[in-house]
Coordinates of C-alpha atoms in Angstrom, one line a residue:
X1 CA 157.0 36.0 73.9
X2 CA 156.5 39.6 73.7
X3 CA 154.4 41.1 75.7
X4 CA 151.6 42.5 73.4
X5 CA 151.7 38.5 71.9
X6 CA 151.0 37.9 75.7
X7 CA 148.4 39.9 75.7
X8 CA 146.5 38.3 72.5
X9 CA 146.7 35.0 73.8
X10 CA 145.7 35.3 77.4
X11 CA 143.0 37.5 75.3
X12 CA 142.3 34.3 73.3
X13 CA 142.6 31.7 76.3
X14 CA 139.1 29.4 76.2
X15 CA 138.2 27.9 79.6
X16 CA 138.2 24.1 79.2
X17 CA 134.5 23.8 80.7
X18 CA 133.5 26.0 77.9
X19 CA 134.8 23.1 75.9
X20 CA 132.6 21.0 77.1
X21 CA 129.6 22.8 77.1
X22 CA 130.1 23.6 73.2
X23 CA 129.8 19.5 71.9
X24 CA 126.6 19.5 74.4
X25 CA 124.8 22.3 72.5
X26 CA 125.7 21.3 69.1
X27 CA 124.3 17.7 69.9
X28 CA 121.1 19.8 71.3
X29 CA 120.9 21.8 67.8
X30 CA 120.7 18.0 65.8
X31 CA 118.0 17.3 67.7
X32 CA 116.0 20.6 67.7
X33 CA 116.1 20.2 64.2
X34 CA 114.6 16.5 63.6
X35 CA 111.9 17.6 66.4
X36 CA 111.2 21.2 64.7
X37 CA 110.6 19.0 61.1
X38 CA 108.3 16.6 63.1
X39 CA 106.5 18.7 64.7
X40 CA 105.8 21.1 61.5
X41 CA 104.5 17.8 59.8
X42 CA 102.2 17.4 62.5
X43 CA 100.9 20.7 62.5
X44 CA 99.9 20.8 58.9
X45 CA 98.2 17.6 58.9
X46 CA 96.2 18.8 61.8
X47 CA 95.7 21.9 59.9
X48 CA 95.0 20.4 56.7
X49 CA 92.3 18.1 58.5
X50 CA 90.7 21.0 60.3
X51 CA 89.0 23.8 59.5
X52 CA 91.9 27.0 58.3
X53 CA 93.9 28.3 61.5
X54 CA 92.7 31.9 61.9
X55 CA 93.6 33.1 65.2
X56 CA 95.6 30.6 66.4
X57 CA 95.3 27.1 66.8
X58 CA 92.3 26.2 69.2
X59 CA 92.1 24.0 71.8
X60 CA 90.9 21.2 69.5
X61 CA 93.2 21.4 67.7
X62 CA 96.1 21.3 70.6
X63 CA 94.2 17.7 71.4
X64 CA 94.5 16.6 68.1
X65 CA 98.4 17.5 67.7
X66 CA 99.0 14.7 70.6
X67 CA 96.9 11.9 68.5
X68 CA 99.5 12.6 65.6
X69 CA 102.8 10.6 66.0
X70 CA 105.0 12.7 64.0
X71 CA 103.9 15.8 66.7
X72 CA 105.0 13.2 69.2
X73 CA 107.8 12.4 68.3
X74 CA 109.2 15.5 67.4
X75 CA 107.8 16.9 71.1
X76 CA 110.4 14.1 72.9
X77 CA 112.8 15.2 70.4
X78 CA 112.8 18.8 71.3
X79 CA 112.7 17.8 74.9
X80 CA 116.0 15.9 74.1
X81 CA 117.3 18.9 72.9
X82 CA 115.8 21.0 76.1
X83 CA 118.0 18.1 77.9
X84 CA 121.3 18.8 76.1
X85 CA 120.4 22.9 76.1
X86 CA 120.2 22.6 79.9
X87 CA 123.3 20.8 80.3
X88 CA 126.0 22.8 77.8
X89 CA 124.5 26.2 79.9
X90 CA 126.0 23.5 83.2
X91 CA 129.1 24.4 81.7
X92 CA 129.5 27.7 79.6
X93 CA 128.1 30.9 79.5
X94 CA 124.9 31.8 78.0
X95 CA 127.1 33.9 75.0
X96 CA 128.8 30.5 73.8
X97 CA 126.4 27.6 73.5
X98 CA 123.2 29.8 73.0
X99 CA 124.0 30.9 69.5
X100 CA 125.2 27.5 68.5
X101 CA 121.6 26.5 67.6
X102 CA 121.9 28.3 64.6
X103 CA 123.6 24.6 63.3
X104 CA 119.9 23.2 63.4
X105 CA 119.1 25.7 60.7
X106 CA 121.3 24.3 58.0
X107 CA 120.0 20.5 58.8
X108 CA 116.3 21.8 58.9
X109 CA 116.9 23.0 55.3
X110 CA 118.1 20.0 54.0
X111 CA 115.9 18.0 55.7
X112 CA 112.8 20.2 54.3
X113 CA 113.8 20.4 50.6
X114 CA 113.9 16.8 51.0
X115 CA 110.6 16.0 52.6
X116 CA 108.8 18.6 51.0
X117 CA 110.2 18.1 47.4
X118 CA 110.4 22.0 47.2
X119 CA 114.2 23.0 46.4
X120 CA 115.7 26.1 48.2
X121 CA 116.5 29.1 46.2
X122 CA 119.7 31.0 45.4
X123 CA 118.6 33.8 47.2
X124 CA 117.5 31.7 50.5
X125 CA 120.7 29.7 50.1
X126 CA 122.4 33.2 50.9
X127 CA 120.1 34.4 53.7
X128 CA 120.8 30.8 55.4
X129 CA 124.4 31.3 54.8
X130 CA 124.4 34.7 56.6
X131 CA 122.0 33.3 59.7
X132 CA 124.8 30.7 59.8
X133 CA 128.0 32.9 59.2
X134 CA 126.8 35.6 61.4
X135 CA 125.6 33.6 64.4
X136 CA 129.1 31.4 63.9
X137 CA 131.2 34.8 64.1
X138 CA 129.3 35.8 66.8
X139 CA 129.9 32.5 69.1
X140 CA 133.7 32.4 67.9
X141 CA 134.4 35.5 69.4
X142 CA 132.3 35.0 72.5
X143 CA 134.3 32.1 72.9
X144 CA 137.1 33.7 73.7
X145 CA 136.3 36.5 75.2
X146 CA 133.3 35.9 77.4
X147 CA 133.5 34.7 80.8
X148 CA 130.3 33.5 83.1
X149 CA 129.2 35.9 85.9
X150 CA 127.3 35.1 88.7
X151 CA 124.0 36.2 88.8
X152 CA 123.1 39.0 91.9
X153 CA 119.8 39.3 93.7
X154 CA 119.2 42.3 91.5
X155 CA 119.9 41.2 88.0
X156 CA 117.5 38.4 88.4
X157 CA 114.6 40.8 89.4
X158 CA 116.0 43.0 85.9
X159 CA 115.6 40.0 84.4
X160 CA 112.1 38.9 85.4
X161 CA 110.8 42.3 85.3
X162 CA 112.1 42.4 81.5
X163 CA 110.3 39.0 81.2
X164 CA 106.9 40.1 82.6
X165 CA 106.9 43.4 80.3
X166 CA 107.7 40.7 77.3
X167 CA 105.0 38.6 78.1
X168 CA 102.4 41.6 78.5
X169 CA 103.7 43.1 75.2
X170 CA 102.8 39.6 73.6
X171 CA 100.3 38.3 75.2
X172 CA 98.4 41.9 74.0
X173 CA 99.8 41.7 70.8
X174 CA 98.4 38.1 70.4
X175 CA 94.7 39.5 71.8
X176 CA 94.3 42.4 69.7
X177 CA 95.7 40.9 66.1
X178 CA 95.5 37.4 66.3
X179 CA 93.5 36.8 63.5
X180 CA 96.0 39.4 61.5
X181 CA 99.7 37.6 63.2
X182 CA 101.9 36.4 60.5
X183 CA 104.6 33.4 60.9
X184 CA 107.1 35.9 61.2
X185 CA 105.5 37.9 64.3
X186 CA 105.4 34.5 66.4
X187 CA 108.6 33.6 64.7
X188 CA 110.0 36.8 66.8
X189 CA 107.4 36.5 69.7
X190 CA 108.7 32.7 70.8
X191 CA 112.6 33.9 70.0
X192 CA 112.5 36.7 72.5
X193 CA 110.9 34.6 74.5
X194 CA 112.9 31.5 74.5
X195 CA 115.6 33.9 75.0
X196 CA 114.6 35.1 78.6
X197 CA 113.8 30.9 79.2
X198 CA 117.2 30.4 78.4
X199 CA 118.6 32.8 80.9
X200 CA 116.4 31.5 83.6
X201 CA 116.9 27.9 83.3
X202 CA 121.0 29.3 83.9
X203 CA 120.0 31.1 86.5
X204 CA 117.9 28.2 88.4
X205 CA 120.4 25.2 87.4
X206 CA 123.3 28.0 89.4
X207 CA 121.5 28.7 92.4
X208 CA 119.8 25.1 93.0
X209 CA 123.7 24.0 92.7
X210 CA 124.3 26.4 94.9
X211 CA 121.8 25.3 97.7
X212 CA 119.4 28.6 97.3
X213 CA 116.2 27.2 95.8
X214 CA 114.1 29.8 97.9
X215 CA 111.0 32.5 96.5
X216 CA 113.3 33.7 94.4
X217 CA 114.5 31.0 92.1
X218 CA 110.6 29.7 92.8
X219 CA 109.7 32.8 91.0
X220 CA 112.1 32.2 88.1
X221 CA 110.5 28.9 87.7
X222 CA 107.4 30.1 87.6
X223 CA 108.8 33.1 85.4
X224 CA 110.3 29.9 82.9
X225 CA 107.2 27.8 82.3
X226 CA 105.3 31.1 81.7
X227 CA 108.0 31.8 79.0
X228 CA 108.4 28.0 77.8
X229 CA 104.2 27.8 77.1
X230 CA 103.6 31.3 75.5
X231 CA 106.8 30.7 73.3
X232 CA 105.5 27.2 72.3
X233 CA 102.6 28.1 71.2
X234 CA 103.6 30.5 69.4
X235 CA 106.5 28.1 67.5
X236 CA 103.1 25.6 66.7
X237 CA 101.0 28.5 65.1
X238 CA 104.3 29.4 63.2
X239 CA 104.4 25.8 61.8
X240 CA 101.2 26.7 61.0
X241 CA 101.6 29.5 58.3
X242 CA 105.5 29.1 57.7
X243 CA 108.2 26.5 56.2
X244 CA 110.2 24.6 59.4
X245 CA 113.9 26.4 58.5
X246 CA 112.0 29.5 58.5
X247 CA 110.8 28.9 62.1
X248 CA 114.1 27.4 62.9
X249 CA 115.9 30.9 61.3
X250 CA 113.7 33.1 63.3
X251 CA 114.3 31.0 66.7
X252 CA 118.0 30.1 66.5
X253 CA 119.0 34.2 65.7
X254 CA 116.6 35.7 67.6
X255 CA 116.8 33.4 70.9
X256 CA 120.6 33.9 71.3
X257 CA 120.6 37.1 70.6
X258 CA 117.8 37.7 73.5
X259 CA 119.9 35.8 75.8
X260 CA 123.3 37.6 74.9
X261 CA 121.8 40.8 75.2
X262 CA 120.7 40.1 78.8
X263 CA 124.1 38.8 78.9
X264 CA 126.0 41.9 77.9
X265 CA 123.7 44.5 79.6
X266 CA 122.3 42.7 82.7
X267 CA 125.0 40.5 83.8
X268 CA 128.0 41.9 82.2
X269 CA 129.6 38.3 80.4
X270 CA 131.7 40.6 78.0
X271 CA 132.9 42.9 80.5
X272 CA 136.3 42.2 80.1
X273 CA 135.9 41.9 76.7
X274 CA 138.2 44.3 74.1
X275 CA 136.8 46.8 71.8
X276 CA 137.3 44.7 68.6
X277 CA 135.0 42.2 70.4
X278 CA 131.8 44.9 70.6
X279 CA 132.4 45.9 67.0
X280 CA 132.6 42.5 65.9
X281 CA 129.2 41.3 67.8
X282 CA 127.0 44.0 66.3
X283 CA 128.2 43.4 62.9
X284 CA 127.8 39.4 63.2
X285 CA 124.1 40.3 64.9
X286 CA 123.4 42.4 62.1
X287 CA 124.2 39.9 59.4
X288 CA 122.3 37.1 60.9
X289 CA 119.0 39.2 61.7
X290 CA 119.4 40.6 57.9
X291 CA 119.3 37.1 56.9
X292 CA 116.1 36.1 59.0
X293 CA 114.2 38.7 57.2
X294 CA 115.8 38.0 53.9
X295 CA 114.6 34.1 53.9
X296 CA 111.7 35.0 55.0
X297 CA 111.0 37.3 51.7
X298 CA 112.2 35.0 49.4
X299 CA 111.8 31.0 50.8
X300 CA 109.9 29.1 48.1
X301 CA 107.1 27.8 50.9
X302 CA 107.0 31.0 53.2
X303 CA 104.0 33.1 52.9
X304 CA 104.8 35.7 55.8

């Protein structure tokens, strides 16, 4: 073998625990999709049963989401798919399994058009096609070219300083024009923050493996359920005002691209990476946030 063919392929060498963490987050993906159609069912009978959500949903009608089964059982799903999240980030880095979520996208849609009745579009047949095409370029070349780092003392208070500006921008944003927040704004708002949750639950599942569960790693916790709740309820009022793909779209481009970005710039996973690789993830990026925006323009059910 020559040596630049030497080159490509120690280039294109995948670690076999990455293998393993793949199946795990696909598996995750099925079920974030049955849970995100279950829940968006609950929501709008809730919805249609109350008064119009302006604002948000209220805390009455948060109580009466847990009195509706299909909420319910889409809540256990999503925590099923929390479960297998957790466990594919056991075993590759954050820039492989996140952006496999974007699978759940193409199940939500069929799924929808099926319970709803209402077909998807030509043109939102193409926006899901680039979500899906440029999320799957993006995760085939992190596959092969990203390796996990551990995570330093000082990239983890990066990190939760980046999460606690996040949640101020948000939590203000929420405040001052919640009664004016389209599905689209909390669409974004639970991405970036389910991105940060992501890269925390990484961070606590290393260094409780690692024996070092002290203020620190209590602080990401803390920093996580913060994360996990505000992004929540931003994913219900979504439902809310949007179509479940729609939601799904937002989540499953913004999320991994969140968590890859802290990736790249905090923790260095691509590092080692060649140039072709940096050129090839801005253009993937690129192509799946385009096609976020593009299905929500032209979705038959989105009003955002």
């Amino acid at each position: 073998m020559t040596p630049d063919l030497t080159d490509l392929a120690v280039e294109l060498t995948i670690d076999p625990r990455q293998a393993i963490g793949i199946p795990l987050a696909l598996v995750g993906a099925v079920f974030l999709s049955l849970g995100a159609q279950f829940q968006h069912r609950g929501v709008t009978k809730v919805e249609a049963s109350t008064v119009e959500v302006t604002g948000g949903l209220n805390l009455r009608q948060l109580a009466l989401l847990l009195g509706r089964p299909s909420w319910v059982l889409g809540t256990v799903m999503l925590g099923l798919a929390i479960v297998f999240q957790l466990s594919s980030l056991n075993f590759a880095p954050i820039i492989v399994v996140q952006p496999l979520g974007a699978v759940a996208l193409v199940i939500t849609s069929i799924l929808n058009a099926r319970v709803s009745g209402v077909q998807v579009n030509r043109a939102s047949k193409l926006a899901i096609g680039m979500c899906v095409g440029g999320v799957g370029l993006f995760v085939t070349v992190a596959a092969f070219t990203a390796i996990d780092k551990p995570v330093t003392d000082s990239n983890l208070l990066t990190i939760l300083a980046m999460l606690a500006g996040v949640l101020v921008v948000f939590g203000g944003l929420f405040v001052f024009l919640r009664t004016r927040f389209p599905a689209i704004l909390y669409i974004i708002g639970a991405g970036v923050l389910y991105g940060f949750v992501a890269t925390l639950a990484k961070v606590i599942i290393s260094r409780t493996q690692n024996g070092n569960f002290e203020w620190l790693t209590l602080t990401c916790v803390a920093g996580l359920l913060l994360g996990a709740t505000l992004g929540a309820y931003f994913v219900q009022n979504a439902y809310a005002s949007g179509p479940p793909d729609l939601v799904i779209a937002g989540l499953t481009v913004v999320d991994p691209l969140i968590a890859v970005g802290i990736g790249i710039v905090v923790l260095g996973e691509i590092a080692q990476a060649p140039a072709w690789a940096a050129v090839a993830f801005i253009v993937a990026g690129a192509i799946a946030i385009y096609g976020v925006f593009l299905l929500a323009r032209h979705h038959p059910q989105s009003a955002v």
